[in-house]
JSON list of C-alpha atoms and ligand atoms in Angstrom, two decimals:
[
{"chain": "A", "resi": 1262, "resn": "MET", "atom": "CA", "xyz": [-16.82, -20.30, 5.26]},
{"chain": "A", "resi": 1263, "resn": "LYS", "atom": "CA", "xyz": [-14.00, -18.95, 3.46]},
{"chain": "A", "resi": 1264, "resn": "ARG", "atom": "CA", "xyz": [-11.37, -21.56, 2.16]},
{"chain": "A", "resi": 1265, "resn": "ILE", "atom": "CA", "xyz": [-7.75, -20.39, 2.48]},
{"chain": "A", "resi": 1266, "resn": "LEU", "atom": "CA", "xyz": [-4.55, -21.67, 1.41]},
{"chain": "A", "resi": 1267, "resn": "PHE", "atom": "CA", "xyz": [-1.21, -21.36, 3.66]},
{"chain": "A", "resi": 1268, "resn": "ILE", "atom": "CA", "xyz": [2.01, -21.49, 1.83]},
{"chain": "A", "resi": 1269, "resn": "GLU", "atom": "CA", "xyz": [4.90, -21.15, 4.69]},
{"chain": "A", "resi": 1270, "resn": "ASP", "atom": "CA", "xyz": [7.53, -23.66, 5.71]},
{"chain": "A", "resi": 1271, "resn": "GLU", "atom": "CA", "xyz": [7.44, -22.58, 9.68]},
{"chain": "A", "resi": 1272, "resn": "PRO", "atom": "CA", "xyz": [5.57, -24.92, 10.99]},
{"chain": "A", "resi": 1273, "resn": "HIS", "atom": "CA", "xyz": [4.97, -22.90, 14.42]},
{"chain": "A", "resi": 1274, "resn": "LEU", "atom": "CA", "xyz": [3.66, -20.25, 12.32]},
{"chain": "A", "resi": 1275, "resn": "SER", "atom": "CA", "xyz": [1.49, -22.31, 10.50]},
{"chain": "A", "resi": 1276, "resn": "ARG", "atom": "CA", "xyz": [0.53, -24.40, 12.76]},
{"chain": "A", "resi": 1277, "resn": "PHE", "atom": "CA", "xyz": [-0.73, -20.79, 14.76]},
{"chain": "A", "resi": 1278, "resn": "VAL", "atom": "CA", "xyz": [-2.26, -18.89, 11.96]},
{"chain": "A", "resi": 1279, "resn": "GLU", "atom": "CA", "xyz": [-3.84, -22.23, 11.16]},
{"chain": "A", "resi": 1280, "resn": "MET", "atom": "CA", "xyz": [-5.37, -22.82, 14.31]},
{"chain": "A", "resi": 1281, "resn": "GLU", "atom": "CA", "xyz": [-6.80, -19.09, 14.56]},
{"chain": "A", "resi": 1282, "resn": "LEU", "atom": "CA", "xyz": [-8.36, -18.96, 10.73]},
{"chain": "A", "resi": 1283, "resn": "ARG", "atom": "CA", "xyz": [-10.26, -22.41, 11.81]},
{"chain": "A", "resi": 1284, "resn": "ARG", "atom": "CA", "xyz": [-11.73, -20.60, 15.19]},
{"chain": "A", "resi": 1285, "resn": "ASP", "atom": "CA", "xyz": [-13.13, -18.39, 13.28]},
{"chain": "A", "resi": 1286, "resn": "ALA", "atom": "CA", "xyz": [-14.60, -21.37, 11.10]},
{"chain": "A", "resi": 1287, "resn": "ASN", "atom": "CA", "xyz": [-12.52, -20.99, 8.10]},
{"chain": "A", "resi": 1288, "resn": "ASP", "atom": "CA", "xyz": [-11.32, -24.28, 5.44]},
{"chain": "A", "resi": 1289, "resn": "VAL", "atom": "CA", "xyz": [-7.55, -24.19, 6.36]},
{"chain": "A", "resi": 1290, "resn": "VAL", "atom": "CA", "xyz": [-5.19, -25.93, 4.13]},
{"chain": "A", "resi": 1291, "resn": "LEU", "atom": "CA", "xyz": [-1.74, -25.61, 4.35]},
{"chain": "A", "resi": 1292, "resn": "ALA", "atom": "CA", "xyz": [1.18, -26.45, 1.96]},
{"chain": "A", "resi": 1293, "resn": "TYR", "atom": "CA", "xyz": [5.14, -26.09, 3.58]},
{"chain": "A", "resi": 1294, "resn": "ASP", "atom": "CA", "xyz": [6.88, -25.59, 0.07]},
{"chain": "A", "resi": 1295, "resn": "GLY", "atom": "CA", "xyz": [6.23, -23.45, -3.23]},
{"chain": "A", "resi": 1296, "resn": "VAL", "atom": "CA", "xyz": [6.16, -26.25, -5.73]},
{"chain": "A", "resi": 1297, "resn": "THR", "atom": "CA", "xyz": [3.44, -28.01, -3.33]},
{"chain": "A", "resi": 1298, "resn": "GLY", "atom": "CA", "xyz": [1.68, -24.87, -2.57]},
{"chain": "A", "resi": 1299, "resn": "LEU", "atom": "CA", "xyz": [1.16, -23.75, -6.19]},
{"chain": "A", "resi": 1300, "resn": "HIS", "atom": "CA", "xyz": [-0.05, -27.42, -7.52]},
{"chain": "A", "resi": 1301, "resn": "LEU", "atom": "CA", "xyz": [-2.83, -26.84, -4.99]},
{"chain": "A", "resi": 1302, "resn": "ALA", "atom": "CA", "xyz": [-3.48, -22.69, -5.58]},
{"chain": "A", "resi": 1303, "resn": "LEU", "atom": "CA", "xyz": [-3.80, -24.08, -9.38]},
{"chain": "A", "resi": 1304, "resn": "GLY", "atom": "CA", "xyz": [-5.64, -27.08, -8.38]},
{"chain": "A", "resi": 1305, "resn": "GLU", "atom": "CA", "xyz": [-8.22, -26.17, -6.29]},
{"chain": "A", "resi": 1306, "resn": "GLU", "atom": "CA", "xyz": [-10.56, -22.84, -5.97]},
{"chain": "A", "resi": 1307, "resn": "TRP", "atom": "CA", "xyz": [-9.45, -20.45, -2.89]},
{"chain": "A", "resi": 1308, "resn": "ASP", "atom": "CA", "xyz": [-10.70, -17.04, -1.63]},
{"chain": "A", "resi": 1309, "resn": "VAL", "atom": "CA", "xyz": [-7.54, -16.32, -0.68]},
{"chain": "A", "resi": 1310, "resn": "ILE", "atom": "CA", "xyz": [-4.06, -17.39, -0.77]},
{"chain": "A", "resi": 1311, "resn": "LEU", "atom": "CA", "xyz": [-1.35, -16.47, 2.20]},
{"chain": "A", "resi": 1312, "resn": "LEU", "atom": "CA", "xyz": [1.75, -17.02, 0.59]},
{"chain": "A", "resi": 1313, "resn": "ASP", "atom": "CA", "xyz": [5.39, -17.09, 2.58]},
{"chain": "A", "resi": 1314, "resn": "LEU", "atom": "CA", "xyz": [7.96, -14.94, 0.39]},
{"chain": "A", "resi": 1315, "resn": "MET", "atom": "CA", "xyz": [11.09, -16.97, 1.20]},
{"chain": "A", "resi": 1316, "resn": "LEU", "atom": "CA", "xyz": [10.10, -20.63, 0.50]},
{"chain": "A", "resi": 1317, "resn": "PRO", "atom": "CA", "xyz": [12.02, -24.21, -0.06]},
{"chain": "A", "resi": 1318, "resn": "ARG", "atom": "CA", "xyz": [11.95, -25.62, -3.86]},
{"chain": "A", "resi": 1319, "resn": "MET", "atom": "CA", "xyz": [10.35, -22.58, -5.28]},
{"chain": "A", "resi": 1320, "resn": "ASP", "atom": "CA", "xyz": [10.07, -18.59, -3.86]},
{"chain": "A", "resi": 1321, "resn": "GLY", "atom": "CA", "xyz": [6.88, -16.74, -3.08]},
{"chain": "A", "resi": 1322, "resn": "LEU", "atom": "CA", "xyz": [7.69, -14.32, -5.88]},
{"chain": "A", "resi": 1323, "resn": "GLU", "atom": "CA", "xyz": [7.69, -16.84, -8.27]},
{"chain": "A", "resi": 1324, "resn": "VAL", "atom": "CA", "xyz": [4.60, -18.84, -6.80]},
{"chain": "A", "resi": 1325, "resn": "CYS", "atom": "CA", "xyz": [2.66, -15.81, -7.18]},
{"chain": "A", "resi": 1326, "resn": "ARG", "atom": "CA", "xyz": [3.76, -15.15, -10.80]},
{"chain": "A", "resi": 1327, "resn": "GLN", "atom": "CA", "xyz": [2.87, -18.34, -11.63]},
{"chain": "A", "resi": 1328, "resn": "ILE", "atom": "CA", "xyz": [-0.53, -18.36, -10.22]},
{"chain": "A", "resi": 1329, "resn": "ARG", "atom": "CA", "xyz": [-1.31, -15.10, -11.79]},
{"chain": "A", "resi": 1330, "resn": "THR", "atom": "CA", "xyz": [-0.59, -16.64, -15.49]},
{"chain": "A", "resi": 1331, "resn": "LEU", "atom": "CA", "xyz": [-4.06, -18.57, -14.58]},
{"chain": "A", "resi": 1332, "resn": "LYS", "atom": "CA", "xyz": [-5.46, -17.49, -12.23]},
{"chain": "A", "resi": 1333, "resn": "LYS", "atom": "CA", "xyz": [-6.99, -14.24, -9.82]},
{"chain": "A", "resi": 1334, "resn": "THR", "atom": "CA", "xyz": [-7.53, -15.70, -6.40]},
{"chain": "A", "resi": 1335, "resn": "PRO", "atom": "CA", "xyz": [-5.93, -12.83, -4.15]},
{"chain": "A", "resi": 1336, "resn": "VAL", "atom": "CA", "xyz": [-3.13, -13.23, -3.32]},
{"chain": "A", "resi": 1337, "resn": "ILE", "atom": "CA", "xyz": [-1.31, -11.80, 0.80]},
{"chain": "A", "resi": 1338, "resn": "MET", "atom": "CA", "xyz": [2.46, -11.63, 0.72]},
{"chain": "A", "resi": 1339, "resn": "LEU", "atom": "CA", "xyz": [3.94, -12.23, 3.82]},
{"chain": "A", "resi": 1340, "resn": "THR", "atom": "CA", "xyz": [7.77, -12.06, 4.32]},
{"chain": "A", "resi": 1341, "resn": "ALA", "atom": "CA", "xyz": [10.72, -11.59, 6.91]},
{"chain": "A", "resi": 1342, "resn": "ARG", "atom": "CA", "xyz": [11.71, -9.06, 5.26]},
{"chain": "A", "resi": 1343, "resn": "ASP", "atom": "CA", "xyz": [10.62, -5.61, 4.67]},
{"chain": "A", "resi": 1344, "resn": "SER", "atom": "CA", "xyz": [12.36, -3.41, 2.39]},
{"chain": "A", "resi": 1345, "resn": "ILE", "atom": "CA", "xyz": [10.53, -1.18, -0.10]},
{"chain": "A", "resi": 1346, "resn": "SER", "atom": "CA", "xyz": [11.99, -3.32, -2.99]},
{"chain": "A", "resi": 1347, "resn": "ASP", "atom": "CA", "xyz": [10.07, -6.59, -1.55]},
{"chain": "A", "resi": 1348, "resn": "ARG", "atom": "CA", "xyz": [7.18, -4.85, -0.88]},
{"chain": "A", "resi": 1349, "resn": "VAL", "atom": "CA", "xyz": [7.32, -3.66, -4.95]},
{"chain": "A", "resi": 1350, "resn": "ALA", "atom": "CA", "xyz": [8.66, -6.83, -6.01]},
{"chain": "A", "resi": 1351, "resn": "GLY", "atom": "CA", "xyz": [5.42, -8.31, -4.27]},
{"chain": "A", "resi": 1352, "resn": "LEU", "atom": "CA", "xyz": [2.82, -6.64, -5.51]},
{"chain": "A", "resi": 1353, "resn": "ASP", "atom": "CA", "xyz": [4.29, -6.39, -9.29]},
{"chain": "A", "resi": 1354, "resn": "CYS", "atom": "CA", "xyz": [4.66, -9.95, -9.55]},
{"chain": "A", "resi": 1355, "resn": "GLY", "atom": "CA", "xyz": [0.36, -9.68, -8.63]},
{"chain": "A", "resi": 1356, "resn": "ALA", "atom": "CA", "xyz": [-0.02, -9.51, -4.71]},
{"chain": "A", "resi": 1357, "resn": "ASP", "atom": "CA", "xyz": [-3.06, -8.07, -3.86]},
{"chain": "A", "resi": 1358, "resn": "ASP", "atom": "CA", "xyz": [-1.60, -6.57, -0.51]},
{"chain": "A", "resi": 1359, "resn": "TYR", "atom": "CA", "xyz": [1.77, -7.27, 1.62]},
{"chain": "A", "resi": 1360, "resn": "MET", "atom": "CA", "xyz": [2.57, -7.99, 5.21]},
{"chain": "A", "resi": 1361, "resn": "PRO", "atom": "CA", "xyz": [5.73, -7.73, 6.92]},
{"chain": "A", "resi": 1362, "resn": "LYS", "atom": "CA", "xyz": [6.33, -10.68, 9.70]},
{"chain": "A", "resi": 1363, "resn": "PRO", "atom": "CA", "xyz": [6.12, -10.79, 12.49]},
{"chain": "A", "resi": 1364, "resn": "PHE", "atom": "CA", "xyz": [2.55, -9.76, 12.25]},
{"chain": "A", "resi": 1365, "resn": "ALA", "atom": "CA", "xyz": [-0.37, -9.59, 14.78]},
{"chain": "A", "resi": 1366, "resn": "ILE", "atom": "CA", "xyz": [-3.43, -12.51, 13.67]},
{"chain": "A", "resi": 1367, "resn": "GLU", "atom": "CA", "xyz": [-5.82, -9.78, 14.29]},
{"chain": "A", "resi": 1368, "resn": "GLU", "atom": "CA", "xyz": [-3.79, -7.53, 11.14]},
{"chain": "A", "resi": 1369, "resn": "LEU", "atom": "CA", "xyz": [-4.07, -10.34, 9.06]},
{"chain": "A", "resi": 1370, "resn": "LYS", "atom": "CA", "xyz": [-7.32, -11.00, 9.51]},
{"chain": "A", "resi": 1371, "resn": "ALA", "atom": "CA", "xyz": [-8.46, -7.39, 8.82]},
{"chain": "A", "resi": 1372, "resn": "ARG", "atom": "CA", "xyz": [-6.45, -7.25, 5.71]},
{"chain": "A", "resi": 1373, "resn": "MET", "atom": "CA", "xyz": [-8.36, -10.76, 4.66]},
{"chain": "A", "resi": 1374, "resn": "ARG", "atom": "CA", "xyz": [-11.77, -9.28, 5.33]},
{"chain": "A", "resi": 1375, "resn": "VAL", "atom": "CA", "xyz": [-10.84, -6.16, 2.78]},
{"chain": "A", "resi": 1376, "resn": "ILE", "atom": "CA", "xyz": [-9.92, -9.00, 0.38]},
{"chain": "A", "resi": 1377, "resn": "PHE", "atom": "CA", "xyz": [-13.35, -10.87, 1.38]},
{"chain": "A", "resi": 1378, "resn": "ARG", "atom": "CA", "xyz": [-15.36, -7.11, 0.93]},
{"chain": "A", "resi": 1379, "resn": "ARG", "atom": "CA", "xyz": [-13.85, -6.31, -2.45]},
{"chain": "A", "resi": 1380, "resn": "GLN", "atom": "CA", "xyz": [-15.01, -9.78, -3.80]},
{"chain": "A", "resi": 1381, "resn": "GLU", "atom": "CA", "xyz": [-18.15, -9.75, -3.04]},
{"chain": "A", "resi": 1382, "resn": "ASP", "atom": "CA", "xyz": [-18.61, -6.08, -4.01]},
{"chain": "A", "resi": 1383, "resn": "SER", "atom": "CA", "xyz": [-17.82, -6.70, -7.81]},
{"chain": "A", "resi": 1384, "resn": "ALA", "atom": "CA", "xyz": [-19.76, -10.07, -7.35]},
{"chain": "A", "resi": 1385, "resn": "GLU", "atom": "CA", "xyz": [-22.56, -7.68, -6.72]},
{"chain": "A", "resi": 1386, "resn": "ALA", "atom": "CA", "xyz": [-21.68, -4.76, -9.37]},
{"chain": "A", "resi": 1387, "resn": "SER", "atom": "CA", "xyz": [-24.64, -5.13, -12.48]},
{"chain": "A", "resi": 1388, "resn": "PRO", "atom": "CA", "xyz": [-23.22, -6.54, -15.38]},
{"chain": "A", "resi": 1389, "resn": "SER", "atom": "CA", "xyz": [-21.36, -4.56, -17.40]},
{"chain": "A", "resi": 1390, "resn": "LEU", "atom": "CA", "xyz": [-20.87, -7.14, -20.14]},
{"chain": "A", "resi": 1391, "resn": "LEU", "atom": "CA", "xyz": [-23.25, -7.59, -22.85]},
{"chain": "A", "resi": 1392, "resn": "THR", "atom": "CA", "xyz": [-23.00, -10.53, -25.51]},
{"chain": "A", "resi": 1393, "resn": "CYS", "atom": "CA", "xyz": [-25.12, -11.75, -28.35]},
{"chain": "A", "resi": 1394, "resn": "ARG", "atom": "CA", "xyz": [-23.73, -14.61, -30.56]},
{"chain": "A", "resi": 1395, "resn": "ASP", "atom": "CA", "xyz": [-19.79, -13.51, -30.84]},
{"chain": "A", "resi": 1396, "resn": "LEU", "atom": "CA", "xyz": [-20.46, -9.92, -30.12]},
{"chain": "A", "resi": 1397, "resn": "THR", "atom": "CA", "xyz": [-19.74, -7.87, -27.08]},
{"chain": "A", "resi": 1398, "resn": "VAL", "atom": "CA", "xyz": [-20.22, -4.89, -25.47]},
{"chain": "A", "resi": 1399, "resn": "ASN", "atom": "CA", "xyz": [-18.56, -3.43, -22.33]},
{"chain": "A", "resi": 1400, "resn": "VAL", "atom": "CA", "xyz": [-20.54, -1.17, -21.06]},
{"chain": "A", "resi": 1401, "resn": "ASP", "atom": "CA", "xyz": [-18.22, 0.51, -18.67]},
{"chain": "A", "resi": 1402, "resn": "LEU", "atom": "CA", "xyz": [-15.53, 0.80, -20.81]},
{"chain": "A", "resi": 1403, "resn": "ARG", "atom": "CA", "xyz": [-17.40, 1.18, -24.10]},
{"chain": "A", "resi": 1404, "resn": "VAL", "atom": "CA", "xyz": [-15.46, -1.33, -26.36]},
{"chain": "A", "resi": 1405, "resn": "VAL", "atom": "CA", "xyz": [-17.28, -3.45, -28.68]},
{"chain": "A", "resi": 1406, "resn": "MET", "atom": "CA", "xyz": [-15.34, -6.63, -30.12]},
{"chain": "A", "resi": 1407, "resn": "ARG", "atom": "CA", "xyz": [-17.16, -8.96, -32.54]},
{"chain": "A", "resi": 1408, "resn": "GLY", "atom": "CA", "xyz": [-14.70, -12.74, -31.93]},
{"chain": "A", "resi": 1409, "resn": "ASP", "atom": "CA", "xyz": [-10.77, -10.64, -30.73]},
{"chain": "A", "resi": 1410, "resn": "VAL", "atom": "CA", "xyz": [-11.49, -7.55, -33.47]},
{"chain": "A", "resi": 1411, "resn": "GLU", "atom": "CA", "xyz": [-12.52, -4.38, -31.57]},
{"chain": "A", "resi": 1412, "resn": "ILE", "atom": "CA", "xyz": [-15.16, -2.13, -33.80]},
{"chain": "A", "resi": 1413, "resn": "GLY", "atom": "CA", "xyz": [-14.56, 1.33, -33.20]},
{"chain": "A", "resi": 1414, "resn": "LEU", "atom": "CA", "xyz": [-17.97, 3.10, -32.32]},
{"chain": "A", "resi": 1415, "resn": "THR", "atom": "CA", "xyz": [-19.30, 6.85, -32.46]},
{"chain": "A", "resi": 1416, "resn": "LYS", "atom": "CA", "xyz": [-20.80, 7.48, -29.01]},
{"chain": "A", "resi": 1417, "resn": "ARG", "atom": "CA", "xyz": [-24.09, 7.26, -30.72]},
{"chain": "A", "resi": 1418, "resn": "GLU", "atom": "CA", "xyz": [-24.00, 4.14, -32.81]},
{"chain": "A", "resi": 1419, "resn": "PHE", "atom": "CA", "xyz": [-22.56, 3.00, -29.04]},
{"chain": "A", "resi": 1420, "resn": "ASP", "atom": "CA", "xyz": [-25.71, 4.12, -27.24]},
{"chain": "A", "resi": 1421, "resn": "LEU", "atom": "CA", "xyz": [-27.73, 2.20, -29.81]},
{"chain": "A", "resi": 1422, "resn": "LEU", "atom": "CA", "xyz": [-26.54, -0.68, -29.76]},
{"chain": "A", "resi": 1423, "resn": "ALA", "atom": "CA", "xyz": [-26.48, -0.84, -25.89]},
{"chain": "A", "resi": 1424, "resn": "VAL", "atom": "CA", "xyz": [-30.35, -0.62, -25.91]},
{"chain": "A", "resi": 1425, "resn": "LEU", "atom": "CA", "xyz": [-30.71, -2.79, -28.06]},
{"chain": "A", "resi": 1426, "resn": "MET", "atom": "CA", "xyz": [-28.80, -5.32, -26.42]},
{"chain": "A", "resi": 1427, "resn": "GLU", "atom": "CA", "xyz": [-30.12, -4.77, -23.19]},
{"chain": "A", "resi": 1428, "resn": "ASN", "atom": "CA", "xyz": [-33.25, -4.92, -24.55]},
{"chain": "A", "resi": 1429, "resn": "ALA", "atom": "CA", "xyz": [-32.19, -8.58, -26.95]},
{"chain": "A", "resi": 1430, "resn": "ASN", "atom": "CA", "xyz": [-34.94, -10.47, -28.45]},
{"chain": "A", "resi": 1431, "resn": "ARG", "atom": "CA", "xyz": [-37.61, -7.62, -27.70]},
{"chain": "A", "resi": 1432, "resn": "ALA", "atom": "CA", "xyz": [-38.99, -5.67, -30.46]},
{"chain": "A", "resi": 1433, "resn": "MET", "atom": "CA", "xyz": [-37.76, -2.03, -30.03]},
{"chain": "A", "resi": 1434, "resn": "SER", "atom": "CA", "xyz": [-40.43, 1.03, -31.59]},
{"chain": "A", "resi": 1435, "resn": "ARG", "atom": "CA", "xyz": [-38.30, 3.70, -33.13]},
{"chain": "A", "resi": 1436, "resn": "GLU", "atom": "CA", "xyz": [-39.53, 6.31, -30.59]},
{"chain": "A", "resi": 1437, "resn": "THR", "atom": "CA", "xyz": [-38.07, 4.07, -27.91]},
{"chain": "A", "resi": 1438, "resn": "LEU", "atom": "CA", "xyz": [-34.39, 4.14, -29.25]},
{"chain": "A", "resi": 1439, "resn": "LEU", "atom": "CA", "xyz": [-35.27, 7.69, -29.94]},
{"chain": "A", "resi": 1440, "resn": "ASP", "atom": "CA", "xyz": [-36.40, 8.15, -26.58]},
{"chain": "A", "resi": 1441, "resn": "LYS", "atom": "CA", "xyz": [-33.85, 6.00, -25.11]},
{"chain": "A", "resi": 1442, "resn": "VAL", "atom": "CA", "xyz": [-30.97, 7.55, -27.10]},
{"chain": "A", "resi": 1443, "resn": "TRP", "atom": "CA", "xyz": [-31.43, 10.79, -28.03]},
{"chain": "A", "resi": 1444, "resn": "GLY", "atom": "CA", "xyz": [-33.61, 11.65, -25.08]},
{"chain": "A", "resi": 1445, "resn": "PHE", "atom": "CA", "xyz": [-34.46, 14.90, -24.86]},
{"chain": "A", "resi": 1446, "resn": "GLU", "atom": "CA", "xyz": [-33.27, 16.76, -27.12]},
{"chain": "A", "resi": 1447, "resn": "ALA", "atom": "CA", "xyz": [-34.88, 14.68, -29.76]},
{"chain": "A", "resi": 1448, "resn": "ALA", "atom": "CA", "xyz": [-37.19, 16.83, -32.00]},
{"chain": "A", "resi": 1449, "resn": "VAL", "atom": "CA", "xyz": [-35.77, 15.27, -34.27]},
{"chain": "A", "resi": 1450, "resn": "ASP", "atom": "CA", "xyz": [-37.29, 12.58, -37.10]},
{"chain": "A", "resi": 1451, "resn": "THR", "atom": "CA", "xyz": [-37.50, 8.71, -36.08]},
{"chain": "A", "resi": 1452, "resn": "ASN", "atom": "CA", "xyz": [-35.58, 8.05, -39.53]},
{"chain": "A", "resi": 1453, "resn": "VAL", "atom": "CA", "xyz": [-32.70, 9.20, -37.68]},
{"chain": "A", "resi": 1454, "resn": "VAL", "atom": "CA", "xyz": [-32.85, 5.66, -35.90]},
{"chain": "A", "resi": 1455, "resn": "ASP", "atom": "CA", "xyz": [-33.29, 4.41, -39.54]},
{"chain": "A", "resi": 1456, "resn": "VAL", "atom": "CA", "xyz": [-30.02, 6.23, -40.85]},
{"chain": "A", "resi": 1457, "resn": "TYR", "atom": "CA", "xyz": [-28.01, 5.21, -37.31]},
{"chain": "A", "resi": 1458, "resn": "ILE", "atom": "CA", "xyz": [-29.14, 1.49, -37.75]},
{"chain": "A", "resi": 1459, "resn": "ARG", "atom": "CA", "xyz": [-27.64, 1.72, -41.03]},
{"chain": "A", "resi": 1460, "resn": "TYR", "atom": "CA", "xyz": [-24.46, 2.83, -40.02]},
{"chain": "A", "resi": 1461, "resn": "LEU", "atom": "CA", "xyz": [-24.43, 0.58, -36.51]},
{"chain": "A", "resi": 1462, "resn": "ARG", "atom": "CA", "xyz": [-25.06, -2.57, -39.07]},
{"chain": "A", "resi": 1463, "resn": "ASN", "atom": "CA", "xyz": [-22.16, -1.42, -41.49]},
{"chain": "A", "resi": 1464, "resn": "LYS", "atom": "CA", "xyz": [-19.74, -1.76, -38.73]},
{"chain": "A", "resi": 1465, "resn": "ILE", "atom": "CA", "xyz": [-20.75, -4.73, -36.69]},
{"chain": "A", "resi": 1466, "resn": "ASP", "atom": "CA", "xyz": [-22.27, -6.94, -39.64]},
{"chain": "A", "resi": 1467, "resn": "VAL", "atom": "CA", "xyz": [-20.01, -9.67, -41.16]},
{"chain": "A", "resi": 1468, "resn": "PRO", "atom": "CA", "xyz": [-20.78, -9.28, -45.13]},
{"chain": "A", "resi": 1469, "resn": "GLY", "atom": "CA", "xyz": [-23.13, -12.13, -46.06]},
{"chain": "A", "resi": 1470, "resn": "GLN", "atom": "CA", "xyz": [-24.17, -12.94, -42.86]},
{"chain": "A", "resi": 1471, "resn": "ALA", "atom": "CA", "xyz": [-27.91, -12.02, -41.71]},
{"chain": "A", "resi": 1472, "resn": "SER", "atom": "CA", "xyz": [-27.76, -8.99, -39.82]},
{"chain": "A", "resi": 1473, "resn": "TYR", "atom": "CA", "xyz": [-27.73, -9.07, -36.11]},
{"chain": "A", "resi": 1474, "resn": "ILE", "atom": "CA", "xyz": [-30.07, -6.37, -35.93]},
{"chain": "A", "resi": 1475, "resn": "GLN", "atom": "CA", "xyz": [-33.77, -7.33, -37.61]},
{"chain": "A", "resi": 1476, "resn": "THR", "atom": "CA", "xyz": [-35.96, -4.99, -38.84]},
{"chain": "A", "resi": 1477, "resn": "LEU", "atom": "CA", "xyz": [-39.74, -5.39, -37.68]},
{"chain": "A", "resi": 1478, "resn": "ARG", "atom": "CA", "xyz": [-41.74, -3.82, -40.35]},
{"chain": "A", "resi": 1479, "resn": "GLY", "atom": "CA", "xyz": [-43.72, -1.47, -39.56]},
{"chain": "A", "resi": 1480, "resn": "ILE", "atom": "CA", "xyz": [-42.70, -2.01, -35.88]},
{"chain": "A", "resi": 1481, "resn": "GLY", "atom": "CA", "xyz": [-39.04, -0.88, -35.32]},
{"chain": "A", "resi": 1482, "resn": "TYR", "atom": "CA", "xyz": [-35.44, -3.26, -35.06]},
{"chain": "A", "resi": 1483, "resn": "MET", "atom": "CA", "xyz": [-34.82, -6.06, -32.13]},
{"chain": "A", "resi": 1484, "resn": "MET", "atom": "CA", "xyz": [-31.38, -7.35, -31.21]},
{"chain": "A", "resi": 1485, "resn": "LYS", "atom": "CA", "xyz": [-31.60, -11.52, -31.98]},
{"chain": "A", "resi": 1486, "resn": "THR", "atom": "CA", "xyz": [-29.51, -13.75, -30.31]},
{"chain": "B", "resi": 240, "resn": "CA", "atom": "CA1", "xyz": [9.50, -18.77, 4.76]}
]
């Protein structure tokens, strides 16, 4: 069951769409003006917001803009106007999709299904964010942050840090790290791991504070959360 907020001032259209969406076992809430709609949009969790462009008290573009400053809830804009500039304005203010009126209810449902599928796909994607205390590694973007300071790492340093963080609180031998980070090209000595751990500590650690990476004598290293 999806929770749908429909912000639309035409009661006939509202009730028709509400009835159609409820038939598919959705939970639908109606708002008849922009201010009430915005209040509901921000105050509760919705799977999608259907938002009319021309609304009393606050227009749809402004409602959408204000939703976007605080929330990522998908928004489909509905409007009687269908000029390119309106469409662009709708998408610029952060709407996910745009439906010119009049529309066939089946098309609206199809566009909602696309949005729901997109949400499910992104929910299933493996977590690309690794964290250890105030250290955050975004594996997809290859960005490392300590608090809100970005830390520049070389490719090898990044790979080493990512492997340590994926295996946080597990002892990693030099051989394992060499194998995972340097791979088959590693006809190199395991000392290279020690060298890179030192590079990494110089960049990520805060002077005077315990290192993120613990040295396990005779074994290797461990990222401690
Ligand atoms: Ca309207």
